[in-house]
Structures are given as structure tokens and as C-alpha cells.
Amino acid sequence: MNLLEDFSIGLFFWQTLLFVFLLLLLKKYAWKPMLTAVNDREEGIRNALDSAEKAKLEMQNLQADNQKLLKEARAERESMLKEAREIKNKMIEDAKDQAKEEANKLVVQAQASIQSEKKAAIAELKSQVANLSIEIAEKVVREELSNKDKQIKLVESMLGEATLN
Amino acid sequence: MQRKITVKTITLLLCLVSFVSFGKNDDAAKGDKKSEIKEYIQHHLKDSYDFSLFSYTTDSGEHKYIGAPLPVILWDNGLKVFSSSNFHHGETLAEVDGDYYKLYHSKIYKTDAQGTINYDEDHHPTNVKPLDFSITKSVVMIIITGLLMFFLFRGLAKSYATNGGIAKGFGRFFEPIVLYIRDDIAIPNIGEKKYMKYMPFLLTVFFFIWFLNIFGLTPLGVNVTGNIAVTASLAILTFLLTNLTGTSDYWKHIFDPLGDSMPWYAKIPLYIILIPIEVLGIFIKPFSLLIRLYANMQAGHIVLMSLIGLMFIFKSWLGSPLSFGLAFAISLIEILVALLQAYIFTMLSALYFGFAAEEHDHSEEAHSH
């Protein structure tokens, strides 16, 4: 078989023409849209994976944040409780102080009123004693009115004795 | 050990077969059959002017052909178009506008009204061969393959748009192959930056060769990729694409392969040898593509057809099944070869495109030295 003799110009012509035509047709209508679609899809998958990774990271961050918040909340609660306890103690302390003060005031008032009562009582007592002494003196005077000189002497001695202490 | 025994058994069987067949047939009839089969194979390997599916001989000795005639287009002092049925498979002359054409050994010659073929001393016909642009069997197969590829891949491309970027339908089967060509042939050889420019050619050439190879294995048996005109056309397209898209680095590599590694006067004697080799390389690369595909497909068809022919030569209970088994095994191998040759053609084309598209980062190279 002679290769050159076998070479058919006609077939070569048709093959080249048809192949180039097919190439251009497929390029425009099949390969370009296909490869673009595949590239887009791959891009999409890559992006989806990236965003999933990002979401995971964000999730972790969020969880860390939550943990932090929880910790903070707990600490705050702790401090609030402590504060409350302190306030309570202080209030009790204050109340005690106030009560003591009040009691002291009352005692002082009571003492003052006792003093004044005592003074009044003494004054009353004095007047009573005076009245009593006058009554006694009246009786003595009535009995001993006869002996006037003696009487006067007696009154004078008595009065001398009954000087107000 | 097991293998040895198998080999021995097969050898024994072969001896037996030849013995049996020799005993049965007389040599004359056998020689006849052999030349007939040889003729048949020769005929099959060549292009044909009509799309014949099969032929048989009637009891009255008449050859009957089942198939369709194809248009013959000749350029012989004007365009001449007629149906190939006018030839009656080479049995009669075709008369068009007063000129006579004869189909002789699958070629059209211009003859006189009697259809005389003149021969030179080497028994080659000396008749005028008109320029022949006929729509032959191979051209029909190319058109069928082209249409098949167009509808297949157009459908596939469309399904992406309608199905949200996911392939659908029968074309889906080819998506991994397209991706394979992109990821394992185009990108590694040409590079991420420029591969898109060559992808349409690589994909088209791969599927074109593969489909035609597979069609060649079907009972239609059209040996398109085993035709040198077809492979030459494909190789020339690779050649053109390589050299028309060649970067300055590509040409520099051919005409100044040593670069700045030595002074110019030292390069002269080397370049007297190197440059012709490099220039020759430009042509040898696509030429190897052409011959490789042609020879592989041609050889595959010859082997397969010969083995099938052997069945008719042996005509024995032992030989015919054996050659049938062999033909079957070779068919399976040929299916692999069909894919492999398409792959090799595409792979090497991509490699050559890679050479053409290469761009050295000169500044970086200067730094590293």
C-alpha cells in the first residue's frame, strides 16, 4: 500500500472543513457554556465550603462569647449578692445604732422627767409638811392658848427647829 | 508454571488446528479463499463511494449489495455530481456529460467509452484521476459523528443552565471525561493561565477520535481514523494551532535554545546543528501524531479482520472457534485502543500546546541564577 497514493485530497478537504466547522460550533454552543457552568459550580462549591468554615468559626466565636457572657453574668450576680449582703448588714447596723440612740434619748428624757418629778414631789412634800406643821401648831396653840407666854416660846422654838433643811 | 502449561496447550491446539485444516482443504481452494479475504480486507480499509452495509452472492453468482449510494463529486473541467449507484460497485462505467469514469480499486479514473485502463511498467494505472470531492462513506461517518457530538454536548451544555449547574441526561456520562481532560490533560500541560484557549480543540479532537474509533469497531466498520487523510488533517490542525499561538519564548526556544548561557560566538557552531533539529522537531511532532493514530487504527482493523477471515479459512470445529475467541479478545483490546489513541492524541496535542504557550518568568529566573 502506497501511503501517498492512498491519500485522498477530497477526504482531507471534507475532514478539515467539517472538523473546523464542528470545532467552532461546539466551542460556541457546547464547550464554552459547559466549562463556564462547571467552573461556576466549582466556584460555588468552594465558596460554600469557605462560608461553612466561616460559619463554624463564627459559631465558635459566638460560643466563646456566650461563655464569657455567662461568666460575667455569674460574676455580676456574685457581686450583687455580696453588695446586698453588705447593705443588709449595714442596715441592721444602722438600725441598731439608731435604736440605741433612741433608747439613750428616752433614758435621758426619763431621767429629766424623774428629776422634775422629784423636784415637784419635794416641793409638794414641803408644802405638806408646812401644812402639817401648821395643823400641829394650831392644835398646840388651841391646847396651850392659856399660857400665852409659854406658847409663844414654844412656837418660836419649834419654828427654830423646823428650819427647812 | 500454570502459565507455561497454558502456553503449551495453546501451541498444541494451534498445531492441531493447522493439521486438521490442512487435512480437510486442498491447497488451491484455500489459496483462493485467502486472496479473497485479503482483497476483502484491503477493500474494507479503504474509503468507499457508497454506504454498503453488507454484500452477498446469490445462487446465480450475482453480487448483491445492501446499502445506500452516495453522491460523487468530481472536478474535471467543471463540477460533476452524480450518484455512486452509476458505478454498480465498479461493474459498470459512469457516463456524465460525455465523459466516462471507472471505479477501479476504490479509485475513480477517467476512461474512454470502453473503460480501458492503461498501465505503466509497475502495473499502476496511468489514466487521469479527476479531483475528487465525493461524499464518501468516511465523510458520511464524519458528518454523523459531528451531528452526534453536537446534539450530545449541546444537550449537556443546556442541561447545566436548566438544572442549576448540574449535568442531566445522557450527556452526564461525559462530564467526568470533560473534567478529566481539563484537570489531567489541559491544565498540567498548558498551565492554569492559558488552558481555556485550547480546551475547545482538545475536547473536540478527543471525542471526535474516540467516537470515530468506536464507530470503526461497530459492524458498520467504517475505518475513518485509520485513514491517513483524516489523521493528517487533525495533525495539521494541531500543528497550526501550536505554531500560530506560539509565544516569543516558544520561538526563542527553537532558534536560541541555549539562551544567555554562553557567548554568541560559542553558540554558532552548536546552532548549525541545533537549529535544524529544533525546526525539524516542529514538523516531526505533528507527523508522529498523524502516523501513530493512522497506524494504530489501521493495524487494529487488519488484525481484527484477519482473525475473522481465519474463521472462514479454518472451517473446522477447532480452528474457527479459536479464531473467533481471538477476534473477540482483540475486539476488547481494540475498544481500549480506541480510547487510548484518542487520549494519546489529545495528551500530545496538549503537550505541544504547552510548549507553544510557555512563558518563562525572566526576572525570576535572573534572580535565581
PDB file of N, CA and C in Angstrom, chain B residues 18 21-22 25-42 305-306 309-315:
ATOM      1  N   SER B  18      -3.851 -26.491  12.548  1.00  0.00           N
ATOM      2  CA  SER B  18      -3.287 -26.402  11.213  1.00  0.00           C
ATOM      3  C   SER B  18      -3.287 -27.776  10.550  1.00  0.00           C
ATOM      4  N   SER B  21      -6.886 -28.573   9.535  1.00  0.00           N
ATOM      5  CA  SER B  21      -7.357 -27.787   8.401  1.00  0.00           C
ATOM      6  C   SER B  21      -6.625 -28.194   7.120  1.00  0.00           C
ATOM      7  N   PHE B  22      -5.348 -28.527   7.260  1.00  0.00           N
ATOM      8  CA  PHE B  22      -4.621 -28.976   6.071  1.00  0.00           C
ATOM      9  C   PHE B  22      -5.206 -30.262   5.541  1.00  0.00           C
ATOM     10  N   ASN B  25      -8.782 -29.245   3.628  1.00  0.00           N
ATOM     11  CA  ASN B  25      -8.909 -28.455   2.405  1.00  0.00           C
ATOM     12  C   ASN B  25      -7.746 -28.723   1.457  1.00  0.00           C
ATOM     13  N   ASP B  26      -8.053 -28.696   0.216  1.00  0.00           N
ATOM     14  CA  ASP B  26      -6.946 -28.770  -0.733  1.00  0.00           C
ATOM     15  C   ASP B  26      -6.397 -27.370  -0.939  1.00  0.00           C
ATOM     16  N   ASP B  27      -5.126 -27.285  -1.282  1.00  0.00           N
ATOM     17  CA  ASP B  27      -4.401 -26.018  -1.253  1.00  0.00           C
ATOM     18  C   ASP B  27      -4.960 -24.973  -2.212  1.00  0.00           C
ATOM     19  N   ALA B  28      -5.461 -25.395  -3.315  1.00  0.00           N
ATOM     20  CA  ALA B  28      -5.921 -24.446  -4.325  1.00  0.00           C
ATOM     21  C   ALA B  28      -7.097 -23.618  -3.814  1.00  0.00           C
ATOM     22  N   ALA B  29      -8.079 -24.331  -3.265  1.00  0.00           N
ATOM     23  CA  ALA B  29      -9.270 -23.663  -2.769  1.00  0.00           C
ATOM     24  C   ALA B  29      -8.902 -22.718  -1.636  1.00  0.00           C
ATOM     25  N   LYS B  30      -7.924 -23.192  -0.866  1.00  0.00           N
ATOM     26  CA  LYS B  30      -7.525 -22.401   0.280  1.00  0.00           C
ATOM     27  C   LYS B  30      -6.858 -21.096  -0.154  1.00  0.00           C
ATOM     28  N   GLY B  31      -5.990 -21.218  -1.144  1.00  0.00           N
ATOM     29  CA  GLY B  31      -5.319 -20.035  -1.669  1.00  0.00           C
ATOM     30  C   GLY B  31      -6.327 -19.043  -2.208  1.00  0.00           C
ATOM     31  N   ASP B  32      -7.328 -19.550  -2.847  1.00  0.00           N
ATOM     32  CA  ASP B  32      -8.388 -18.740  -3.391  1.00  0.00           C
ATOM     33  C   ASP B  32      -9.076 -17.940  -2.294  1.00  0.00           C
ATOM     34  N   LYS B  33      -9.439 -18.672  -1.261  1.00  0.00           N
ATOM     35  CA  LYS B  33     -10.129 -18.059  -0.130  1.00  0.00           C
ATOM     36  C   LYS B  33      -9.261 -16.975   0.503  1.00  0.00           C
ATOM     37  N   LYS B  34      -7.975 -17.321   0.626  1.00  0.00           N
ATOM     38  CA  LYS B  34      -7.039 -16.391   1.251  1.00  0.00           C
ATOM     39  C   LYS B  34      -6.976 -15.088   0.472  1.00  0.00           C
ATOM     40  N   SER B  35      -6.847 -15.201  -0.829  1.00  0.00           N
ATOM     41  CA  SER B  35      -6.726 -13.974  -1.629  1.00  0.00           C
ATOM     42  C   SER B  35      -8.041 -13.199  -1.605  1.00  0.00           C
ATOM     43  N   GLU B  36      -9.123 -13.950  -1.510  1.00  0.00           N
ATOM     44  CA  GLU B  36     -10.419 -13.274  -1.449  1.00  0.00           C
ATOM     45  C   GLU B  36     -10.536 -12.461  -0.162  1.00  0.00           C
ATOM     46  N   ILE B  37     -10.092 -13.100   0.943  1.00  0.00           N
ATOM     47  CA  ILE B  37     -10.161 -12.416   2.230  1.00  0.00           C
ATOM     48  C   ILE B  37      -9.233 -11.211   2.242  1.00  0.00           C
ATOM     49  N   LYS B  38      -8.063 -11.411   1.639  1.00  0.00           N
ATOM     50  CA  LYS B  38      -7.088 -10.314   1.572  1.00  0.00           C
ATOM     51  C   LYS B  38      -7.699  -9.133   0.807  1.00  0.00           C
ATOM     52  N   GLU B  39      -8.307  -9.464  -0.278  1.00  0.00           N
ATOM     53  CA  GLU B  39      -8.978  -8.455  -1.106  1.00  0.00           C
ATOM     54  C   GLU B  39     -10.042  -7.735  -0.290  1.00  0.00           C
ATOM     55  N   TYR B  40     -10.794  -8.537   0.453  1.00  0.00           N
ATOM     56  CA  TYR B  40     -11.900  -8.013   1.233  1.00  0.00           C
ATOM     57  C   TYR B  40     -11.389  -7.027   2.281  1.00  0.00           C
ATOM     58  N   ILE B  41     -10.297  -7.456   2.943  1.00  0.00           N
ATOM     59  CA  ILE B  41      -9.729  -6.592   3.986  1.00  0.00           C
ATOM     60  C   ILE B  41      -9.222  -5.297   3.372  1.00  0.00           C
ATOM     61  N   GLN B  42      -8.502  -5.432   2.272  1.00  0.00           N
ATOM     62  CA  GLN B  42      -7.983  -4.263   1.558  1.00  0.00           C
ATOM     63  C   GLN B  42      -9.118  -3.303   1.227  1.00  0.00           C
ATOM     64  N   MET B 305      -9.875  -8.034  11.241  1.00  0.00           N
ATOM     65  CA  MET B 305     -10.468  -8.602  10.027  1.00  0.00           C
ATOM     66  C   MET B 305      -9.776  -9.909   9.650  1.00  0.00           C
ATOM     67  N   SER B 306      -8.444  -9.962   9.846  1.00  0.00           N
ATOM     68  CA  SER B 306      -7.715 -11.184   9.516  1.00  0.00           C
ATOM     69  C   SER B 306      -8.182 -12.336  10.382  1.00  0.00           C
ATOM     70  N   GLY B 309     -11.365 -13.434   9.217  1.00  0.00           N
ATOM     71  CA  GLY B 309     -11.138 -14.173   7.978  1.00  0.00           C
ATOM     72  C   GLY B 309     -10.631 -15.582   8.237  1.00  0.00           C
ATOM     73  N   LEU B 310      -9.828 -15.723   9.296  1.00  0.00           N
ATOM     74  CA  LEU B 310      -9.286 -17.044   9.638  1.00  0.00           C
ATOM     75  C   LEU B 310     -10.391 -18.059   9.875  1.00  0.00           C
ATOM     76  N   MET B 311     -11.494 -17.585  10.445  1.00  0.00           N
ATOM     77  CA  MET B 311     -12.617 -18.494  10.725  1.00  0.00           C
ATOM     78  C   MET B 311     -13.050 -19.198   9.450  1.00  0.00           C
ATOM     79  N   PHE B 312     -13.035 -18.417   8.357  1.00  0.00           N
ATOM     80  CA  PHE B 312     -13.514 -18.990   7.094  1.00  0.00           C
ATOM     81  C   PHE B 312     -12.440 -19.837   6.432  1.00  0.00           C
ATOM     82  N   ILE B 313     -11.180 -19.553   6.783  1.00  0.00           N
ATOM     83  CA  ILE B 313     -10.108 -20.376   6.209  1.00  0.00           C
ATOM     84  C   ILE B 313     -10.052 -21.723   6.926  1.00  0.00           C
ATOM     85  N   PHE B 314     -10.138 -21.676   8.258  1.00  0.00           N
ATOM     86  CA  PHE B 314     -10.037 -22.922   9.031  1.00  0.00           C
ATOM     87  C   PHE B 314     -11.212 -23.841   8.749  1.00  0.00           C
ATOM     88  N   LYS B 315     -12.414 -23.238   8.848  1.00  0.00           N
ATOM     89  CA  LYS B 315     -13.636 -24.009   8.613  1.00  0.00           C
ATOM     90  C   LYS B 315     -13.641 -25.332   9.363  1.00  0.00           C
TER      91      LYS B 315
END
